[in-house]
C-alpha positions as a Python dict, from the first residue, in 0.01 Angstrom:
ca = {
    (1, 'X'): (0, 0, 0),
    (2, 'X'): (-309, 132, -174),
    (3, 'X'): (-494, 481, -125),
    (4, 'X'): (-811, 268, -20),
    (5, 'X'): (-605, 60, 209),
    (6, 'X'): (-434, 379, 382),
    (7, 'X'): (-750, 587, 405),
    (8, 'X'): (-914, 296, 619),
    (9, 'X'): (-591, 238, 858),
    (10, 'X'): (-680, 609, 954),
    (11, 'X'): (-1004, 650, 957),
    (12, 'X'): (-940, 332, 1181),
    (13, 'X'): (-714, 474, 1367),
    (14, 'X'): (-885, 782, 1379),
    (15, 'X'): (-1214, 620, 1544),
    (16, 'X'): (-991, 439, 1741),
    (17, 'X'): (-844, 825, 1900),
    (18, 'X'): (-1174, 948, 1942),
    (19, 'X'): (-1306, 640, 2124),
    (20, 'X'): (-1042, 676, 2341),
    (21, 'X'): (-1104, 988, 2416),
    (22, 'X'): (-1452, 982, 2448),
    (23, 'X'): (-1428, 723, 2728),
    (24, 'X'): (-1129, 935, 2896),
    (25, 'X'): (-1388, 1220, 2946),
    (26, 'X'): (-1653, 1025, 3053),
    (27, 'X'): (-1388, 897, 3328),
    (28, 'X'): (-1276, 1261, 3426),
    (29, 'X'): (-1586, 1391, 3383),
    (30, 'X'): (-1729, 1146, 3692),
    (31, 'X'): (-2023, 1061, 3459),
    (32, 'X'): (-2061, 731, 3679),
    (33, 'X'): (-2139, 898, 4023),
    (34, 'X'): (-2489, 879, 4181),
    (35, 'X'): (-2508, 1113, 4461),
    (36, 'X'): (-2618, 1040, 4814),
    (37, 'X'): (-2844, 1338, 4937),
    (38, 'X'): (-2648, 1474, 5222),
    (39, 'X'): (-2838, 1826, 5370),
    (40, 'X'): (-2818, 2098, 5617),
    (41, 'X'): (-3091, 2202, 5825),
    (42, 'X'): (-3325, 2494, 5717),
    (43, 'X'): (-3225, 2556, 5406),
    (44, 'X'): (-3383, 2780, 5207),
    (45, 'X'): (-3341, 2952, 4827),
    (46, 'X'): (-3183, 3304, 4831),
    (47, 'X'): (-3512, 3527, 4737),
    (48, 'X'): (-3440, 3720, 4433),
    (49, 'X'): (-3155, 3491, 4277),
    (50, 'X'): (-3281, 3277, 3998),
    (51, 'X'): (-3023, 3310, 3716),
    (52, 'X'): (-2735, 3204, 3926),
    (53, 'X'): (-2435, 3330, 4170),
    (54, 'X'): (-2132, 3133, 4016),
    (55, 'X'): (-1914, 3363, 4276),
    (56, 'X'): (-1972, 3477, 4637),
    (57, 'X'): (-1758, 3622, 4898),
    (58, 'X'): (-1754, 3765, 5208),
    (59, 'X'): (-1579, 4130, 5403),
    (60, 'X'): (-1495, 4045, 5822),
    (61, 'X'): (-1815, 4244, 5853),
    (62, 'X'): (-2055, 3968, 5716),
    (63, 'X'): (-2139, 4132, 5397),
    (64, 'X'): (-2164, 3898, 5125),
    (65, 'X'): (-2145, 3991, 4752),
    (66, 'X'): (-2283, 3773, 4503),
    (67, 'X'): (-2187, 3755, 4120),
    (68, 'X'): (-2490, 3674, 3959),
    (69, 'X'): (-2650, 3615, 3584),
    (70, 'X'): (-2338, 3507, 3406),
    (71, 'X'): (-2397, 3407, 3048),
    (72, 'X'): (-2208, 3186, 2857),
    (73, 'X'): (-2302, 3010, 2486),
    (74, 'X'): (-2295, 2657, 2635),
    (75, 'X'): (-2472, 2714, 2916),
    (76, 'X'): (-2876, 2779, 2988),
    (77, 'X'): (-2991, 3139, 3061),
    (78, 'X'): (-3294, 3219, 3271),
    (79, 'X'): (-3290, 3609, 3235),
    (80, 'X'): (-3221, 3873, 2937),
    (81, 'X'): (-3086, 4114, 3156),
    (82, 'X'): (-2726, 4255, 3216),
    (83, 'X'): (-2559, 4029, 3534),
    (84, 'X'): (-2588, 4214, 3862),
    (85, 'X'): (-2337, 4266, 4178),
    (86, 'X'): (-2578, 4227, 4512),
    (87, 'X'): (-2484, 4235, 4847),
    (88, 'X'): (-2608, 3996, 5159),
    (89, 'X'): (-2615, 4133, 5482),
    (90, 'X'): (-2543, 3804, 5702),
    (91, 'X'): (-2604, 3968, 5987),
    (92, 'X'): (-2960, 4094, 5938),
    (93, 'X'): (-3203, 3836, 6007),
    (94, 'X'): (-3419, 3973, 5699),
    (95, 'X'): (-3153, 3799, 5451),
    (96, 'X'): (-3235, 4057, 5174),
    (97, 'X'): (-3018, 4099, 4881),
    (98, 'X'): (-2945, 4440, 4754),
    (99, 'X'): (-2839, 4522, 4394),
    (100, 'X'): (-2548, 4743, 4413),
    (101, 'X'): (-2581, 5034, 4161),
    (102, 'X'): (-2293, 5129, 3966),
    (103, 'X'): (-2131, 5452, 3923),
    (104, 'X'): (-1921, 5610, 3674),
    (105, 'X'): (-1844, 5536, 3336),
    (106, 'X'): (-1950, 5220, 3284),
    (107, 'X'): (-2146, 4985, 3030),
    (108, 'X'): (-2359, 4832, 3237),
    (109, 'X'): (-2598, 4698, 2968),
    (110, 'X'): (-2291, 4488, 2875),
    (111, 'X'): (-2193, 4364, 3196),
    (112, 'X'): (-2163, 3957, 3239),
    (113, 'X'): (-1996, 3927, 3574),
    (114, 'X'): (-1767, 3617, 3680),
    (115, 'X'): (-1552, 3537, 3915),
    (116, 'X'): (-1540, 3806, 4190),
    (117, 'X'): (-1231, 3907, 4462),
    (118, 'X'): (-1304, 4118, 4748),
    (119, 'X'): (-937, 4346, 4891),
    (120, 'X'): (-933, 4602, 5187),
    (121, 'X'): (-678, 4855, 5157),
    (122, 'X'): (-447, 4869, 5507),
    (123, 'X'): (-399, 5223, 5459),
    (124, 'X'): (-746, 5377, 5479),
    (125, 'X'): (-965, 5082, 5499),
    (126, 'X'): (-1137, 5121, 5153),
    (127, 'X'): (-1280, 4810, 4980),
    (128, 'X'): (-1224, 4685, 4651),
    (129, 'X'): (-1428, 4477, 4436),
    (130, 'X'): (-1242, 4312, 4091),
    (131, 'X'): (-1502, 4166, 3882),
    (132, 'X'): (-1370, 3917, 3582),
    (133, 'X'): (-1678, 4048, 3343),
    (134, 'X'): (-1741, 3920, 3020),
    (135, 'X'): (-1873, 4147, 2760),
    (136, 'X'): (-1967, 4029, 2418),
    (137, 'X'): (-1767, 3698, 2508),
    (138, 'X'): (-1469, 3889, 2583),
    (139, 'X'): (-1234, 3837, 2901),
    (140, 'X'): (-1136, 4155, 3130),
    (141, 'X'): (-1127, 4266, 3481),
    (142, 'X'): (-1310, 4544, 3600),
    (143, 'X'): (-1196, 4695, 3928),
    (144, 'X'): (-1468, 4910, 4174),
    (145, 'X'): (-1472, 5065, 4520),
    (146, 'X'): (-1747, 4986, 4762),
    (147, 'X'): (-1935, 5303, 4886),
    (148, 'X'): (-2081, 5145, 5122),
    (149, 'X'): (-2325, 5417, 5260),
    (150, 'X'): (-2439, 5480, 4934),
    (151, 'X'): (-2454, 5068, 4861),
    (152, 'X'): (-2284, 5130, 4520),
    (153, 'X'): (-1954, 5041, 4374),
    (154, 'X'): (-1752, 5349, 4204),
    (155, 'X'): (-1607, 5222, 3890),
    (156, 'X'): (-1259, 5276, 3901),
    (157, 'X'): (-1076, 5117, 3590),
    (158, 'X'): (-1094, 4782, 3349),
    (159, 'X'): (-756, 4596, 3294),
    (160, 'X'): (-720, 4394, 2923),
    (161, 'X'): (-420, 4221, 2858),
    (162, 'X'): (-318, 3956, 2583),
    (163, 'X'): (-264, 3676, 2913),
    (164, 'X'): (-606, 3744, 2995),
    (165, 'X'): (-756, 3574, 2725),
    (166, 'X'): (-1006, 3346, 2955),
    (167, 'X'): (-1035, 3442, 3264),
    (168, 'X'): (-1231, 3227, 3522),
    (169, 'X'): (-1145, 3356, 3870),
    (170, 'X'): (-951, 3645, 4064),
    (171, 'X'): (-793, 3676, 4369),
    (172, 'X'): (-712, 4055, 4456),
    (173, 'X'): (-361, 4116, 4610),
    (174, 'X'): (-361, 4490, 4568),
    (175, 'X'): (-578, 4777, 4483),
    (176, 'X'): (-439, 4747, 4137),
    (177, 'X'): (-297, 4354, 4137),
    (178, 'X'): (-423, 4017, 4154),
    (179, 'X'): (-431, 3667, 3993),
    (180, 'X'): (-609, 3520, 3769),
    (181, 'X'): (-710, 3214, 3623),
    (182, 'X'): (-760, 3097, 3237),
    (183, 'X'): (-978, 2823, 3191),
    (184, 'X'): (-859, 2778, 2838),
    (185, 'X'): (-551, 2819, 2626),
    (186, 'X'): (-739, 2899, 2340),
    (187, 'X'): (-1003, 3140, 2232),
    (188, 'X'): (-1183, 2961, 1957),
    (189, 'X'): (-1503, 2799, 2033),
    (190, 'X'): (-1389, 2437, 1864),
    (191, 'X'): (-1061, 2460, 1958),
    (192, 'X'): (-1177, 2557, 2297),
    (193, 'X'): (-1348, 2214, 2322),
    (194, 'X'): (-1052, 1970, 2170),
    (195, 'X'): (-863, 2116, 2492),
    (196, 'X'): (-1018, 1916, 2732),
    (197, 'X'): (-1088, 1659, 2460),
    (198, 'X'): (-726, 1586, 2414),
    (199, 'X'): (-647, 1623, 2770),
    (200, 'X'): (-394, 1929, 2668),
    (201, 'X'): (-268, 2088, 3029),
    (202, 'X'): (-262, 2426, 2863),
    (203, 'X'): (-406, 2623, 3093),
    (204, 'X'): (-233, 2875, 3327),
    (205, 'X'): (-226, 3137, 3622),
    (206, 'X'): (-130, 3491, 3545),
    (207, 'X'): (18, 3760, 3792),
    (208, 'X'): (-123, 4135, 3726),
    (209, 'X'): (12, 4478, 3825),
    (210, 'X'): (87, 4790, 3682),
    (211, 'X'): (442, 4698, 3678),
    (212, 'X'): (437, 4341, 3568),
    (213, 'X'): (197, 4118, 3399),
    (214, 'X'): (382, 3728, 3353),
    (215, 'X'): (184, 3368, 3358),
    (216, 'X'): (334, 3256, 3693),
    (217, 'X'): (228, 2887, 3671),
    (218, 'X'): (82, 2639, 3435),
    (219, 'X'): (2, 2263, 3354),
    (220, 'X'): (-362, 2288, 3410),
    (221, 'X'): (-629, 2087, 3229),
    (222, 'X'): (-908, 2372, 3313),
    (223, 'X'): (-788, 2609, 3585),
    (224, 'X'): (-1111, 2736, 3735),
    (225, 'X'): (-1107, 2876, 4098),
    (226, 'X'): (-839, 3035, 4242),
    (227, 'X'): (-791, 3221, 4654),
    (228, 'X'): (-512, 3268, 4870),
    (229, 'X'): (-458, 3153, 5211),
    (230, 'X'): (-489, 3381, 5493),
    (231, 'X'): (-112, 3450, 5548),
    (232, 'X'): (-116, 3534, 5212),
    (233, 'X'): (192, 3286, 5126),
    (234, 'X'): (6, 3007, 4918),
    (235, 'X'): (-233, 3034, 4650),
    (236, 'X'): (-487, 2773, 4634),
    (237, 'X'): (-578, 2634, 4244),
    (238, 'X'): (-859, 2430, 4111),
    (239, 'X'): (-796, 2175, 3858),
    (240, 'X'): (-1110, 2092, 3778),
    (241, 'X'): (-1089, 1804, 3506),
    (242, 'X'): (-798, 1650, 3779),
    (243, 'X'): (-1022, 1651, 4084),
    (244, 'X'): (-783, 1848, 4257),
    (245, 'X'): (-683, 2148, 4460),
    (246, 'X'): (-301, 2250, 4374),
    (247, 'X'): (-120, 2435, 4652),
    (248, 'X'): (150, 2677, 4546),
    (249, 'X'): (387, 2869, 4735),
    (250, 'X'): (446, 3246, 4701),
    (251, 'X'): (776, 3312, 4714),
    (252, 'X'): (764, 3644, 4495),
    (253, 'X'): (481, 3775, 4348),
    (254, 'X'): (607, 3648, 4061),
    (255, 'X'): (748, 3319, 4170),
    (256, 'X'): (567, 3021, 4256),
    (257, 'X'): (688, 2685, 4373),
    (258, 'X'): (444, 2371, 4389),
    (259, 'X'): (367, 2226, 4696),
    (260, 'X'): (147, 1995, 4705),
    (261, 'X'): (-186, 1880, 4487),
    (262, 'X'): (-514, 1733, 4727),
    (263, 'X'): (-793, 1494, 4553),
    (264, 'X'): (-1118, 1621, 4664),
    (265, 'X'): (-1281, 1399, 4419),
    (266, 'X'): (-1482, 1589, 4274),
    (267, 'X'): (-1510, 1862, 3954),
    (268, 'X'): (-1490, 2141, 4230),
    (269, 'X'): (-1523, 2519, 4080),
    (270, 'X'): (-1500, 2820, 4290),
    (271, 'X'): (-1257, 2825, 4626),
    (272, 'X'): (-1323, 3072, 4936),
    (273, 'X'): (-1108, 3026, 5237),
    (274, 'X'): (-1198, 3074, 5599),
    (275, 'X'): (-987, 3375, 5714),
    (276, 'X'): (-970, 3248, 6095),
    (277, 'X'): (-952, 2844, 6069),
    (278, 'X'): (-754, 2812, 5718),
    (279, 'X'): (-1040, 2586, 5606),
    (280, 'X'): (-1129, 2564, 5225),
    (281, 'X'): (-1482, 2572, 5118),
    (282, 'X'): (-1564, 2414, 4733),
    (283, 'X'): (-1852, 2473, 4549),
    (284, 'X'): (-1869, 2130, 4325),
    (285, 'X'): (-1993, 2003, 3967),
    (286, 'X'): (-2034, 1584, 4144),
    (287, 'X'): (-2091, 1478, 3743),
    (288, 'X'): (-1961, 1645, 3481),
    (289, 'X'): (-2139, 1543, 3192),
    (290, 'X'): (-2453, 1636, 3420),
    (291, 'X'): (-2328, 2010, 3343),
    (292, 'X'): (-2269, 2010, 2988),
    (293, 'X'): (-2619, 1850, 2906),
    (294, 'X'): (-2844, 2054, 3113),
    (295, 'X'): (-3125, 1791, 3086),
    (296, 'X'): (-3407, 1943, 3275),
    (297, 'X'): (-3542, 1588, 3402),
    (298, 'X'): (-3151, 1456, 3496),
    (299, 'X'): (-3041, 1828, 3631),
    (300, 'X'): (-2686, 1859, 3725),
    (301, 'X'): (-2620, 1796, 4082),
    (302, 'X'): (-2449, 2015, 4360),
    (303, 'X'): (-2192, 1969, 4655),
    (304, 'X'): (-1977, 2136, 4896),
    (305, 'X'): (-1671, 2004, 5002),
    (306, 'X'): (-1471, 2109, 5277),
    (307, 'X'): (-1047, 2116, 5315),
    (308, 'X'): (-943, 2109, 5677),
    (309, 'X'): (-525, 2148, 5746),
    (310, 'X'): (-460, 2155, 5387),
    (311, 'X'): (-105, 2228, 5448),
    (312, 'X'): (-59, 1912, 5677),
    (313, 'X'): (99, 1618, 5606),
    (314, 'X'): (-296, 1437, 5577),
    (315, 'X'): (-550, 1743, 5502),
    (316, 'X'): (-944, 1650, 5573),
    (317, 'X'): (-1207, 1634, 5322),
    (318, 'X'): (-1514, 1597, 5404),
    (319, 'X'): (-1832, 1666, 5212),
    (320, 'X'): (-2064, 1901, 5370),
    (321, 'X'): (-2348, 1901, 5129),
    (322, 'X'): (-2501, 1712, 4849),
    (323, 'X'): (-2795, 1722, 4603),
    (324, 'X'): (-2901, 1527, 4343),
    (325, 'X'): (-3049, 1901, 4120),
    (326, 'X'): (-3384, 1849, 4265),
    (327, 'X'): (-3306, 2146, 4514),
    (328, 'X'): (-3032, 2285, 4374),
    (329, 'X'): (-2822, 2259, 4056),
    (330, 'X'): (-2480, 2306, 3902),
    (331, 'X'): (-2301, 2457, 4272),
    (332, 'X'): (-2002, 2648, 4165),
    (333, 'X'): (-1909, 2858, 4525),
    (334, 'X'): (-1942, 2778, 4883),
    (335, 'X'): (-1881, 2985, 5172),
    (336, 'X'): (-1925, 3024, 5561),
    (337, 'X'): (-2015, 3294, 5772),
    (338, 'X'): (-2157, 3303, 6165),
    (339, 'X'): (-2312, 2987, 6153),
    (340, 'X'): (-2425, 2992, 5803),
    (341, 'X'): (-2372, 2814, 5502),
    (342, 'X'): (-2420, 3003, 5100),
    (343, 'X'): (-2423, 2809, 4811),
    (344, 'X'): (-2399, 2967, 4462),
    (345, 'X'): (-2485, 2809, 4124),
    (346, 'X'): (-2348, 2866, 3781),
    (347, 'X'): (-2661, 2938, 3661),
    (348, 'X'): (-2988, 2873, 3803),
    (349, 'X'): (-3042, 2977, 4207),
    (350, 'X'): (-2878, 3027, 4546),
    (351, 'X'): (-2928, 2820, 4863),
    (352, 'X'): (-2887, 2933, 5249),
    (353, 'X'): (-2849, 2660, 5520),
    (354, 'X'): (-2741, 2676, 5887),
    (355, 'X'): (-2422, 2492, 5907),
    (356, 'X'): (-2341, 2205, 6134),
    (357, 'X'): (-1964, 2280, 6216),
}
């Protein structure tokens, strides 16, 4: 066979791949969906937040924290500044944020807060913050303590480790441990993209303490939120390119067994779980492709879905918000608290609704 003749089988075959793959992503990427508007009564934007909350949780005491300003190449930016840690006192019908000022040694001209995990201490009642912060591109976890009379976090220590080479989200077991998601295998920028491109299920959850730092389960196509349930036995994954929630089991800290994976039908992002009820709460991308265009006149849409019995034999999910980006775009986090309803973006605002229940 000629050189001509070979060259054109694979560029044919070649165009051929990429076709292929092109129309995979527009199928996992949900590029088809038109939303419904589905709302909650008096809903309102969070005053002060307008370059995002990707993350938000919330202490027993009504207390929210919000992770806010993250910046990222591929995504928009609406402020110059360093991202900011503010709390939400759910209880005070003022619904004020407060930046939380940071002391100790501490860059905080570098800091692009994440995903964020909340952990009270049994022994003495003291409340950590871990922060998966972002400096310069980079991937680490920065661990605080809330002084709460002072409305500050004391810096305590940042953990960098070779398996936390993209870290999404954190869930705090420990004052020292957690897990953590990577949302990639690798760290280059194209590579980076032929992940998802090729479908590779690369990406992985990683166990931290002092002691012992091991990837404790895999086979993710983009592993983005991550929480644990109240009983602290199963940890609760996003897949986010599978449209699904895996459940794993703890059975060490260090051992995992799959249990179970639920289609919520959507590209969901960030997971909080109701400490009383179980329930889990999804902040969701409805299109995909939406997210990585950021058109300004087709804005990326937003929706919260809702897991009920996940551990049953037939979990519910039910969709408890949805907007087309006119009110609010690119929802990454949803949460619940005394009636209320927060909903966090990647990168734009944050929305407030009472919550029909």
């Amino acid at each position: 066979m000629g050189k001509l003749a070979v060259l054109s089988l694979s560029v044919a075959a070649l165009a051929v791949l990429i076709g292929e793959r092109l129309i995979t992503l527009r199928h996992v990427s949900l590029y088809y969906r038109e939303l419904t508007q589905n709302y909650l009564p008096n809903c309102h934007h969070i005053e002060g937040i307008e370059c995002g909350a990707e993350d938000i949780t919330i202490l027993e005491n009504g207390l929210a924290f919000l992770s806010t300003c993250v910046k990222h190449p591929d995504l928009p930016s609406y402020s110059d500044d360093p991202g900011k840690i503010y709390t939400l006192n759910l209880m005070d019908s003022k619904m004020k944020i407060k930046a939380l000022n940071v002391k100790g040694d501490f860059d905080k001209d570098s800091f692009n807060p994440h995903g964020i995990s909340l952990y009270t201490d049994d022994k003495d009642g003291a409340v950590y913050l871990f922060v998966v912060n972002h400096p310069q591109g980079n991937s680490q976890v920065e661990i605080f303590r809330f002084v709460e009379d002072e409305n500050a976090l004391q810096y305590i220590k940042t953990i960098k480790h070779e398996l936390l080479h993209n870290v999404n989200d954190i869930v705090a077991v420990g004052t020292e441990s957690f897990y953590a998601t990577n949302d990639h295998y690798f760290t280059n920028g194209i590579l980076k993209f032929l992940e998802p491109f090729l479908s590779l299920p690369w990406c992985d959850v990683v166990y931290y303490s002092p002691q012992t730092v091991q990837v404790v389960a895999g086979g993710f196509l983009i592993a983005n939120g991550i929480n644990i349930s109240p009983d602290k036995r199963h940890l609760y994954v996003s897949d986010i390119l599978k449209h699904k929630i895996v459940v794993l089991e703890i059975q060490k800290n260090t051992v995992l067994s799959h249990v179970k994976e639920v289609d919520v039908g959507s590209l969901c992002d960030n997971i909080e779980v109701d400490r009383e009820s179980g329930d889990l709460w999804l902040g969701c991308h409805p299109n995909g492709l939406k997210c990585v265009f950021h058109d300004p006149n087709d804005p990326p849409g937003s929706e919260v879905i809702r897991i009920e019995n996940i551990l049953s034999e037939k979990p519910r999910v039910t969709q408890v918000y949805a907007d087309d980006g006119s009110v609010i775009v690119a929802s990454s986090v949803a949460t619940q608290y005394g009636g209320k309803l927060l909903i966090g973006t990647v990168y734009q605002k944050a929305l407030i609704c009472d919550l029909k229940l």
